[in-house]
Amino acid sequence: MMAPRLILLLLLPLLHLLGPALAESPDHYAVRFAPPGAVANADAAQEYLDPTYPIPPPPPMAPTCTLPVLSYSFADTYGAAPATAFYAPPPGCPAPWSQVVLSFSAEISGDQYDRVAAVWLDGAELLRTTTAEPTPEGIRWTVRKDVTRYSALLRSPPRGVLSVMLENLVNDVFTGLYNVTVSLEFHGIPPYFSDARAGAGGARSDPAKPTLPESYFQAPADMILPISEATGDCGYWFRIQNSSDSRSRLVTVPLSAYRAVLELFVSPHSNDEFWYSNPPDLYIRKNNLTTGRGNAAYREVVVTVDRRFAGSFVPFPVIYTGGINPLYWQPVSALGAFDLPTYDIELTPFLGLLVDKKAHEIGISVVDGIAEWLVDANLHLWLDPSWVEVEAKLARYEAPRLSISRRYSSQLLNGSFSIKAKRKSFFSGWVTCSLGNLTTEVETEVEAKSLVQFTNDGRNKTVQLKVEQETEVVVRSEKRNKMGKLKTEAEYPLCFYMDTEHAGEDGMSVMKGSLSHTLDVETKVECGSFEKEVHLVDKQTADGWMLVRDHDVINGSATTSQKYSYSDDQWEYQRSIDAVDGMVLSDNVSEKYSGQDDDLQATASACLPGRSCDGTGSAAERKVDIAAM
Ligand SMILES: *[C@@H]1O[C@H](CO)[C@@H](O)[C@H](O)[C@H]1NC(C)=O
Ligand SMILES: *[C@@H]1O[C@H](CO)[C@@H](O)[C@H](O)[C@H]1NC(C)=O
Ligand SMILES: *[C@@H]1O[C@H](CO)[C@@H](O)[C@H](O)[C@H]1NC(C)=O
Ligand SMILES: *[C@@H]1O[C@H](CO)[C@@H](O)[C@H](O)[C@H]1NC(C)=O
Ligand SMILES: *[C@@H]1O[C@H](CO)[C@@H](O)[C@H](O)[C@H]1NC(C)=O
Ligand SMILES: *[C@@H]1O[C@H](CO)[C@@H](O)[C@H](O)[C@H]1NC(C)=O
Ligand SMILES: *[C@@H]1O[C@H](CO)[C@@H](O)[C@H](O)[C@H]1NC(C)=O
Ligand SMILES: *[C@@H]1O[C@H](CO)[C@@H](O)[C@H](O)[C@H]1NC(C)=O
């Protein structure tokens, strides 16, 4: 592990001396000039943001404790072990909790590249994040993540070691230190609530008319097992180097497990940071290019159970704040950059292979991946409190190979590279537990289309990616009646171009481009009479130019617009932000409550701070202008 890291350390400063190559993927830059927006706020560190749905407040009268866990200044931490702190649940707010929120705050000034970071508790990841690039005047931001689903781990951590990895390089040029604090906020369950929250382990159903508890798909797991590096000396993430590099961990699943979900954290770096825009190797070779950013533009993360395919996804293309044009991401970060999406794979049909007192191998790999991918996972397990041993069997297993077609054409530095990929799988398995003999069917379809084009002798690049993923989990009774369903449909189109206008001998170039990307996720849950539908659409468009010398942005201008919208059966929430040259021009929030009269209780608990909730239950709408300037 140490040797390649040392080489990287030596290579990094050298790579920065090379100018951006013409006919390659987009690149990664450090902003080395103050945008007008930063100068306008020179008296205070500017707040950077990722506008998403604000975490709803805890129910009224819930006991609350805030626990500062770690505070650390990440200076020259490249190759160092993660920063650690001791964690124990707060005695004043014992479990069970209605909500737990993790806050990750950072402050930095000077010049610095963006970095990747993660927070783990005893090797189980809680947050994957990337940092914003600072201005000399200083910036700060806070990521708040609902971590209630890790309650089992937070309640009784095996060792109580919270680690934060953030590899930073500091020298005469890149001076910024990332000062990070991590805290956890615990909200208990108010007294009037405690009966209502029996959870999956609570009241059992009548065997004649089996039903699932309402919380079946939503209650936090009873146990979380990390699928990550056993020692965290270099971080707990696996560092995947190529497509045959499968990393795994052996786990022994308790005999009372009746549901299993694997949650994956992934982030691509180095040669695969912009995987969605990589040309094929043949193009790189034919043109004698020196770039390592190849292997074309399709990636898929694959999960195996005892070396058998058990699920996969095409990762959402998160753009880090130094990527493509860093001026796009000031002060609004790219979608997901502060809180990278995680991916759930339902492994319940595989319990038949896992529940037998023996150790089993959960593996992770990246189709077509090149160095390097930081990946790890948490295995969430739900345990039956009244059954010592479940019986389970994998019944149907249909995992056809990935179907992929590629069409490449190129003439010297001009090229057009198109890929279409599709994978469909179906698994079912039954498990007998105190809820009955439950059969879980999991049907997944992943489809991706990618087009990378270089024109104008490689000076103009256009990238289009469209990914669609659909997963349906159906739970059936022994008589094959549908007891519950969880359906997720995700779509993420990304489209951008970047034209290099002059690439002078002096290593200076002017790059112009525009970008649009969207994360669209629809989730439907049905459990007996309980139904919930959530739809979120997060869309950004950005446009601008930059003057680049080597990997430094020394002048430029950019505009970014973001529209975030969330809706469920009761709430509609929208936030729109326009930013220009490092400054927020307008930031509008609108929300609408459309619950029924008999949902007044829900009104009170769903009301967000600083917002009006119309107690009559009729539709209430209001616009808040947070920062109209
Ligand atoms: C970060 O922490 C260091 C060391 O405590 C301190 O010198 C520096 O001023 C801090 N930087 C910011 C931006 O707060
Ligand atoms: C893939 O990566 C692994 C781990 O670094 C290495 O051992 C293996 O030789 C690599 N395989 C190829 C084909 O490069
Ligand atoms: C690449 O290098 C080879 C060998 O030096 C040379 O023959 C070929 O013309 C070069 N190709 C291009 C596109 O420059
Ligand atoms: C590459 O495409 C441009 C137009 O985008 C054209 O002017 C140029 O001649 C092409 N170069 C080659 C080598 O075909
Ligand atoms: C390349 O980009 C420049 C600058 O945006 C534009 O003027 C030109 O038309 C583009 N050429 C091609 C062939 O796309
Ligand atoms: C559970 O149900 C499945 C399908 O309904 C059936 O094949 C299996 O034998 C049942 N298991 C037990 C232990 O009854
Ligand atoms: C940046 O570019 C703008 C527009 O071309 C120009 O007015 C300004 O002087 C430039 N700033 C610097 C620092 O070169
Ligand atoms: C915010 O609202 C104002 C006033 O209605 C409008 O002028 C502005 O364009 C809106 N901004 C965004 C980003 O939607």
PDB file of C-alpha atoms and ligand atoms in Angstrom, residues 33 545 547 554-557, ligand 7:
ATOM      1  CA  PHE A  33      -8.075  34.123  -8.647  1.00  0.00           C
ATOM      2  CA  TRP A 545     -15.447  30.502 -19.570  1.00  0.00           C
ATOM      3  CA  LEU A 547      -8.522  31.264 -18.607  1.00  0.00           C
ATOM      4  CA  ILE A 554      -6.515  32.536 -13.448  1.00  0.00           C
ATOM      5  CA  ASN A 555      -9.558  34.357 -14.798  1.00  0.00           C
ATOM      6  CA  GLY A 556     -13.078  33.580 -15.881  1.00  0.00           C
ATOM      7  CA  SER A 557     -16.760  34.008 -15.347  1.00  0.00           C
TER       8      SER A 557
HETATM    9  C1  LIG B   7     -10.375  38.853 -16.478  1.00  0.00           C
HETATM   10  O1  LIG B   7     -11.061  38.996 -17.688  1.00  0.00           O
HETATM   11  C2  LIG B   7     -11.889  40.149 -17.744  1.00  0.00           C
HETATM   12  C3  LIG B   7     -12.714  40.074 -19.027  1.00  0.00           C
HETATM   13  O2  LIG B   7     -11.922  39.735 -20.109  1.00  0.00           O
HETATM   14  C4  LIG B   7     -11.009  41.397 -17.669  1.00  0.00           C
HETATM   15  O3  LIG B   7     -11.818  42.554 -17.692  1.00  0.00           O
HETATM   16  C5  LIG B   7     -10.219  41.344 -16.362  1.00  0.00           C
HETATM   17  O4  LIG B   7      -9.318  42.430 -16.324  1.00  0.00           O
HETATM   18  C6  LIG B   7      -9.451  40.052 -16.264  1.00  0.00           C
HETATM   19  N1  LIG B   7      -8.858  39.947 -14.955  1.00  0.00           N
HETATM   20  C7  LIG B   7      -7.603  39.606 -14.759  1.00  0.00           C
HETATM   21  C8  LIG B   7      -7.159  39.526 -13.341  1.00  0.00           C
HETATM   22  O5  LIG B   7      -6.860  39.347 -15.694  1.00  0.00           O
END
